[in-house]
PDB file of C-alpha atoms and ligand atoms in Angstrom:
ATOM      1  CA  MET E  28       0.000   0.000   0.000  1.00 82.00           C
ATOM      2  CA  ASP E  29       1.323   3.456  -0.907  1.00 91.00           C
ATOM      3  CA  LYS E  30       2.101   5.738   1.995  1.00 93.00           C
ATOM      4  CA  VAL E  31       1.736   9.447   2.535  1.00 95.00           C
ATOM      5  CA  TYR E  32       3.901  11.169   5.159  1.00 94.00           C
ATOM      6  CA  LEU E  33       2.518  14.142   7.090  1.00 96.00           C
ATOM      7  CA  THR E  34       4.798  16.602   8.867  1.00 95.00           C
ATOM      8  CA  TRP E  35       4.313  18.122  12.333  1.00 96.00           C
ATOM      9  CA  TRP E  36       3.678  21.446  10.640  1.00 97.00           C
ATOM     10  CA  GLN E  37       0.911  20.040   8.413  1.00 97.00           C
ATOM     11  CA  VAL E  38      -0.683  18.222  11.328  1.00 98.00           C
ATOM     12  CA  ASP E  39      -0.549  21.262  13.586  1.00 97.00           C
ATOM     13  CA  ARG E  40      -2.102  23.470  10.884  1.00 98.00           C
ATOM     14  CA  ALA E  41      -4.815  20.839  10.473  1.00 98.00           C
ATOM     15  CA  ILE E  42      -5.516  20.743  14.217  1.00 98.00           C
ATOM     16  CA  PHE E  43      -5.803  24.558  14.356  1.00 98.00           C
ATOM     17  CA  ALA E  44      -8.259  24.429  11.418  1.00 98.00           C
ATOM     18  CA  LEU E  45     -10.305  21.759  13.213  1.00 98.00           C
ATOM     19  CA  ALA E  46     -10.258  23.815  16.431  1.00 98.00           C
ATOM     20  CA  ASP E  47     -11.612  26.827  14.507  1.00 98.00           C
ATOM     21  CA  GLU E  48     -14.509  24.777  13.154  1.00 98.00           C
ATOM     22  CA  LEU E  49     -15.281  23.334  16.577  1.00 98.00           C
ATOM     23  CA  ARG E  50     -15.252  26.801  18.148  1.00 98.00           C
ATOM     24  CA  LYS E  51     -17.752  27.990  15.504  1.00 98.00           C
ATOM     25  CA  ASN E  52     -19.987  24.909  15.333  1.00 97.00           C
ATOM     26  CA  PHE E  53     -19.653  22.615  18.312  1.00 98.00           C
ATOM     27  CA  MET E  54     -17.744  23.645  21.408  1.00 98.00           C
ATOM     28  CA  PRO E  55     -17.326  20.368  23.361  1.00 98.00           C
ATOM     29  CA  ASP E  56     -17.554  19.812  27.122  1.00 98.00           C
ATOM     30  CA  VAL E  57     -15.380  16.714  26.810  1.00 98.00           C
ATOM     31  CA  ILE E  58     -12.900  15.413  24.232  1.00 98.00           C
ATOM     32  CA  VAL E  59     -12.491  11.641  23.919  1.00 98.00           C
ATOM     33  CA  GLY E  60      -9.119  10.678  22.438  1.00 98.00           C
ATOM     34  CA  VAL E  61      -8.951   7.267  20.779  1.00 98.00           C
ATOM     35  CA  ALA E  62      -5.632   5.622  21.741  1.00 97.00           C
ATOM     36  CA  ARG E  63      -3.099   5.643  20.373  1.00 95.00           C
ATOM     37  CA  GLY E  64      -3.506   7.667  17.181  1.00 96.00           C
ATOM     38  CA  GLY E  65      -6.080  10.138  18.496  1.00 98.00           C
ATOM     39  CA  LEU E  66      -4.231  11.065  21.672  1.00 98.00           C
ATOM     40  CA  ILE E  67      -1.804  13.692  20.391  1.00 98.00           C
ATOM     41  CA  PRO E  68      -4.489  15.521  18.350  1.00 98.00           C
ATOM     42  CA  ALA E  69      -6.933  15.243  21.282  1.00 98.00           C
ATOM     43  CA  VAL E  70      -4.492  16.834  23.737  1.00 98.00           C
ATOM     44  CA  ARG E  71      -3.499  19.538  21.245  1.00 98.00           C
ATOM     45  CA  LEU E  72      -7.170  20.370  20.538  1.00 98.00           C
ATOM     46  CA  SER E  73      -7.879  20.529  24.262  1.00 98.00           C
ATOM     47  CA  HIS E  74      -5.143  23.137  24.786  1.00 98.00           C
ATOM     48  CA  ILE E  75      -6.107  25.200  21.730  1.00 98.00           C
ATOM     49  CA  LEU E  76      -9.771  25.250  22.799  1.00 98.00           C
ATOM     50  CA  GLY E  77      -8.891  26.449  26.318  1.00 97.00           C
ATOM     51  CA  ASP E  78      -8.299  23.316  28.385  1.00 97.00           C
ATOM     52  CA  VAL E  79     -11.291  21.181  27.473  1.00 98.00           C
ATOM     53  CA  GLU E  80     -11.412  18.005  29.586  1.00 98.00           C
ATOM     54  CA  VAL E  81      -9.820  14.971  27.856  1.00 98.00           C
ATOM     55  CA  LYS E  82     -10.882  11.358  28.355  1.00 98.00           C
ATOM     56  CA  VAL E  83      -9.369   8.276  26.743  1.00 98.00           C
ATOM     57  CA  ILE E  84     -10.634   5.071  25.199  1.00 98.00           C
ATOM     58  CA  ASP E  85      -8.367   2.409  23.733  1.00 97.00           C
ATOM     59  CA  VAL E  86      -9.579   0.215  20.904  1.00 94.00           C
ATOM     60  CA  LYS E  87      -7.342  -2.406  19.292  1.00 90.00           C
ATOM     61  CA  PHE E  88      -8.148  -3.360  15.704  1.00 88.00           C
ATOM     62  CA  TYR E  89      -4.946  -3.260  13.642  1.00 79.00           C
ATOM     63  CA  LYS E  90      -2.057  -5.726  13.698  1.00 76.00           C
ATOM     64  CA  GLY E  91       0.008  -3.917  11.072  1.00 79.00           C
ATOM     65  CA  ILE E  92      -0.351  -1.713   8.033  1.00 76.00           C
ATOM     66  CA  ASP E  93      -3.763  -2.561   6.549  1.00 75.00           C
ATOM     67  CA  GLU E  94      -3.875  -5.811   8.595  1.00 79.00           C
ATOM     68  CA  ARG E  95      -6.867  -6.070  10.933  1.00 80.00           C
ATOM     69  CA  MET E  96      -8.249  -8.344  13.637  1.00 81.00           C
ATOM     70  CA  GLU E  97     -11.761  -9.730  13.256  1.00 83.00           C
ATOM     71  CA  LYS E  98     -13.400  -6.834  15.090  1.00 87.00           C
ATOM     72  CA  PRO E  99     -12.323  -3.894  17.244  1.00 89.00           C
ATOM     73  CA  VAL E 100     -11.838  -4.710  20.940  1.00 92.00           C
ATOM     74  CA  ILE E 101     -12.010  -2.113  23.733  1.00 95.00           C
ATOM     75  CA  THR E 102      -8.867  -2.501  25.853  1.00 95.00           C
ATOM     76  CA  ILE E 103      -9.297   0.656  27.967  1.00 96.00           C
ATOM     77  CA  PRO E 104     -12.981   1.492  28.596  1.00 96.00           C
ATOM     78  CA  LEU E 105     -14.360   5.003  29.025  1.00 97.00           C
ATOM     79  CA  HIS E 106     -14.325   6.486  32.512  1.00 95.00           C
ATOM     80  CA  GLY E 107     -15.842   9.723  33.730  1.00 93.00           C
ATOM     81  CA  GLU E 108     -19.047  11.725  33.605  1.00 94.00           C
ATOM     82  CA  PHE E 109     -20.659  12.043  30.176  1.00 97.00           C
ATOM     83  CA  LYS E 110     -24.346  12.507  31.029  1.00 97.00           C
ATOM     84  CA  GLY E 111     -25.846  15.475  29.167  1.00 97.00           C
ATOM     85  CA  LYS E 112     -22.428  16.519  27.825  1.00 98.00           C
ATOM     86  CA  LYS E 113     -21.353  17.587  24.341  1.00 98.00           C
ATOM     87  CA  VAL E 114     -18.614  15.175  23.357  1.00 98.00           C
ATOM     88  CA  VAL E 115     -16.088  15.289  20.539  1.00 98.00           C
ATOM     89  CA  ILE E 116     -14.384  12.018  19.646  1.00 98.00           C
ATOM     90  CA  VAL E 117     -10.902  12.534  18.186  1.00 98.00           C
ATOM     91  CA  ASP E 118      -8.983   9.985  16.136  1.00 98.00           C
ATOM     92  CA  ASP E 119      -6.181  10.148  13.590  1.00 98.00           C
ATOM     93  CA  VAL E 120      -7.862   8.264  10.718  1.00 98.00           C
ATOM     94  CA  SER E 121     -11.306   6.887   9.897  1.00 98.00           C
ATOM     95  CA  ASP E 122     -10.419   3.913   7.670  1.00 96.00           C
ATOM     96  CA  THR E 123     -13.057   1.172   7.733  1.00 95.00           C
ATOM     97  CA  GLY E 124     -14.886   3.283  10.335  1.00 96.00           C
ATOM     98  CA  LYS E 125     -15.351   0.271  12.603  1.00 95.00           C
ATOM     99  CA  THR E 126     -13.285   1.702  15.460  1.00 96.00           C
ATOM    100  CA  LEU E 127     -15.305   4.914  15.446  1.00 97.00           C
ATOM    101  CA  GLU E 128     -18.565   2.968  15.327  1.00 97.00           C
ATOM    102  CA  VAL E 129     -17.587   1.225  18.573  1.00 96.00           C
ATOM    103  CA  VAL E 130     -16.445   4.473  20.214  1.00 98.00           C
ATOM    104  CA  ILE E 131     -19.575   6.447  19.187  1.00 98.00           C
ATOM    105  CA  ASP E 132     -21.680   3.658  20.664  1.00 97.00           C
ATOM    106  CA  GLU E 133     -19.763   3.738  23.960  1.00 97.00           C
ATOM    107  CA  VAL E 134     -20.002   7.518  24.272  1.00 98.00           C
ATOM    108  CA  LYS E 135     -23.755   7.429  23.604  1.00 98.00           C
ATOM    109  CA  LYS E 136     -24.229   4.596  26.111  1.00 97.00           C
ATOM    110  CA  ALA E 137     -22.377   6.745  28.676  1.00 97.00           C
ATOM    111  CA  GLY E 138     -25.161   9.344  28.278  1.00 97.00           C
ATOM    112  CA  ALA E 139     -23.633  12.095  26.108  1.00 98.00           C
ATOM    113  CA  SER E 140     -26.279  14.506  24.830  1.00 98.00           C
ATOM    114  CA  GLU E 141     -24.508  15.220  21.524  1.00 98.00           C
ATOM    115  CA  VAL E 142     -21.592  13.468  19.851  1.00 98.00           C
ATOM    116  CA  LYS E 143     -19.409  14.657  16.970  1.00 98.00           C
ATOM    117  CA  VAL E 144     -16.381  13.026  15.369  1.00 98.00           C
ATOM    118  CA  VAL E 145     -13.143  14.756  14.426  1.00 98.00           C
ATOM    119  CA  CYS E 146     -10.354  13.034  12.460  1.00 98.00           C
ATOM    120  CA  LEU E 147      -7.212  14.342  10.842  1.00 98.00           C
ATOM    121  CA  SER E 148      -7.775  12.084   7.843  1.00 98.00           C
ATOM    122  CA  MET E 149     -10.371   9.770   6.320  1.00 98.00           C
ATOM    123  CA  LYS E 150     -10.373   7.062   3.661  1.00 98.00           C
ATOM    124  CA  PRO E 151     -12.889   7.387   0.797  1.00 98.00           C
ATOM    125  CA  TRP E 152     -14.490   4.003   1.679  1.00 98.00           C
ATOM    126  CA  THR E 153     -15.121   4.633   5.390  1.00 98.00           C
ATOM    127  CA  LYS E 154     -18.577   3.959   6.786  1.00 97.00           C
ATOM    128  CA  VAL E 155     -18.105   6.694   9.404  1.00 98.00           C
ATOM    129  CA  VAL E 156     -17.393  10.009   7.689  1.00 98.00           C
ATOM    130  CA  PRO E 157     -16.174  12.344  10.449  1.00 98.00           C
ATOM    131  CA  ASP E 158     -18.170  15.528  11.092  1.00 98.00           C
ATOM    132  CA  PHE E 159     -14.888  17.435  10.742  1.00 98.00           C
ATOM    133  CA  TYR E 160     -11.736  16.250   8.961  1.00 98.00           C
ATOM    134  CA  VAL E 161      -8.884  17.738   6.932  1.00 98.00           C
ATOM    135  CA  PHE E 162      -7.187  15.098   4.748  1.00 98.00           C
ATOM    136  CA  ARG E 163      -8.851  12.506   2.483  1.00 98.00           C
ATOM    137  CA  THR E 164      -6.669   9.798   0.941  1.00 98.00           C
ATOM    138  CA  ASP E 165      -6.699   6.134  -0.064  1.00 97.00           C
ATOM    139  CA  LYS E 166      -3.037   5.781   0.994  1.00 97.00           C
ATOM    140  CA  TRP E 167      -1.665   4.634   4.358  1.00 94.00           C
ATOM    141  CA  VAL E 168      -1.086   7.836   6.329  1.00 96.00           C
ATOM    142  CA  VAL E 169       2.125   8.077   8.374  1.00 95.00           C
ATOM    143  CA  PHE E 170       1.956  10.689  11.135  1.00 97.00           C
ATOM    144  CA  PRO E 171       4.999  12.560  12.448  1.00 95.00           C
ATOM    145  CA  TRP E 172       4.766  10.828  15.840  1.00 95.00           C
ATOM    146  CA  GLU E 173       5.045   7.416  14.167  1.00 95.00           C
ATOM    147  CA  GLU E 174       8.268   5.650  13.383  1.00 82.00           C
ATOM    148  CA  PHE E 175       9.854   6.387  10.038  1.00 77.00           C
ATOM    149  CA  PRO E 176      11.617   3.472   8.366  1.00 75.00           C
ATOM    150  CA  VAL E 177      15.392   3.888   8.280  1.00 81.00           C
ATOM    151  CA  VAL E 178      17.236   2.615   5.226  1.00 84.00           C
ATOM    152  CA  VAL E 179      20.621   1.154   6.173  1.00 92.00           C
ATOM    153  CA  ARG E 180      23.136   1.148   3.307  1.00 93.00           C
ATOM    154  CA  GLU E 181      24.850  -2.263   2.989  1.00 87.00           C
TER     155      GLU E 181
HETATM  156  P1  5GP P 209     -10.761   1.783  11.281  1.00 74.69           P
HETATM  157  O1  5GP P 209     -11.436   1.136  12.446  1.00 74.69           O
HETATM  158  O2  5GP P 209     -11.459   3.035  10.816  1.00 74.69           O
HETATM  159  O3  5GP P 209     -10.521   0.810  10.155  1.00 74.69           O
HETATM  160  O4  5GP P 209      -9.327   2.169  11.752  1.00 74.69           O
HETATM  161  C1  5GP P 209      -9.106   3.123  12.695  1.00 74.69           C
HETATM  162  C2  5GP P 209      -7.745   3.028  13.347  1.00 74.69           C
HETATM  163  O5  5GP P 209      -6.774   2.311  12.577  1.00 74.69           O
HETATM  164  C3  5GP P 209      -7.193   4.407  13.484  1.00 74.69           C
HETATM  165  O6  5GP P 209      -7.450   4.824  14.794  1.00 74.69           O
HETATM  166  C4  5GP P 209      -5.719   4.256  13.234  1.00 74.69           C
HETATM  167  O7  5GP P 209      -5.040   4.070  14.442  1.00 74.69           O
HETATM  168  C5  5GP P 209      -5.572   3.021  12.409  1.00 74.69           C
HETATM  169  N1  5GP P 209      -5.408   3.370  10.997  1.00 74.69           N
HETATM  170  C6  5GP P 209      -6.249   3.086   9.975  1.00 74.69           C
HETATM  171  N2  5GP P 209      -5.795   3.586   8.818  1.00 74.69           N
HETATM  172  C7  5GP P 209      -4.628   4.211   9.109  1.00 74.69           C
HETATM  173  C8  5GP P 209      -3.653   4.931   8.335  1.00 74.69           C
HETATM  174  O8  5GP P 209      -3.753   5.148   7.123  1.00 74.69           O
HETATM  175  N3  5GP P 209      -2.580   5.426   9.023  1.00 74.69           N
HETATM  176  C9  5GP P 209      -2.394   5.224  10.351  1.00 74.69           C
HETATM  177  N4  5GP P 209      -1.308   5.733  10.902  1.00 74.69           N
HETATM  178  N5  5GP P 209      -3.281   4.561  11.106  1.00 74.69           N
HETATM  179  C10 5GP P 209      -4.382   4.061  10.497  1.00 74.69           C
END
């Protein structure tokens, strides 16, 4: 699968753009970061929006690049008070959309009054199109906090 590499600068610009849209359209009470990929954007958004509370959920689904398990499994459940709150779920990519489906369900079950989804990037085939996103690509996205492959000359 082809890859596309994003820089810190591109990602930070994207997060500021997402923060602007949230400020105009949906100021959250709580941000839920989906571990691991959603954590850095979730924390950054929280600071930009003026210290919005951050909660975490961890969902395991991928074993490698484009290699999935049968279904997403929650490995760290949601904790905290969500009743009547406006919640923004933040992840890096919506690919199949299955991870977000599970997370949206959990946040609704926890009693959130309104739920929106923010992703840095989405794939054209996803079944969960985020309410706010910046990049759209069919390639594997490599984020600046991920490991870059090093080529060692023989
Ligand atoms: P989905 O459940 O939508 O298929 O996958 C969501 C999760 O898989 C994301 O939270 C992300 O961690 C990982 N993922 C899917 N596609 C990509 C990609 O192109 N790049 C990276 N870095 N992670 C991806």
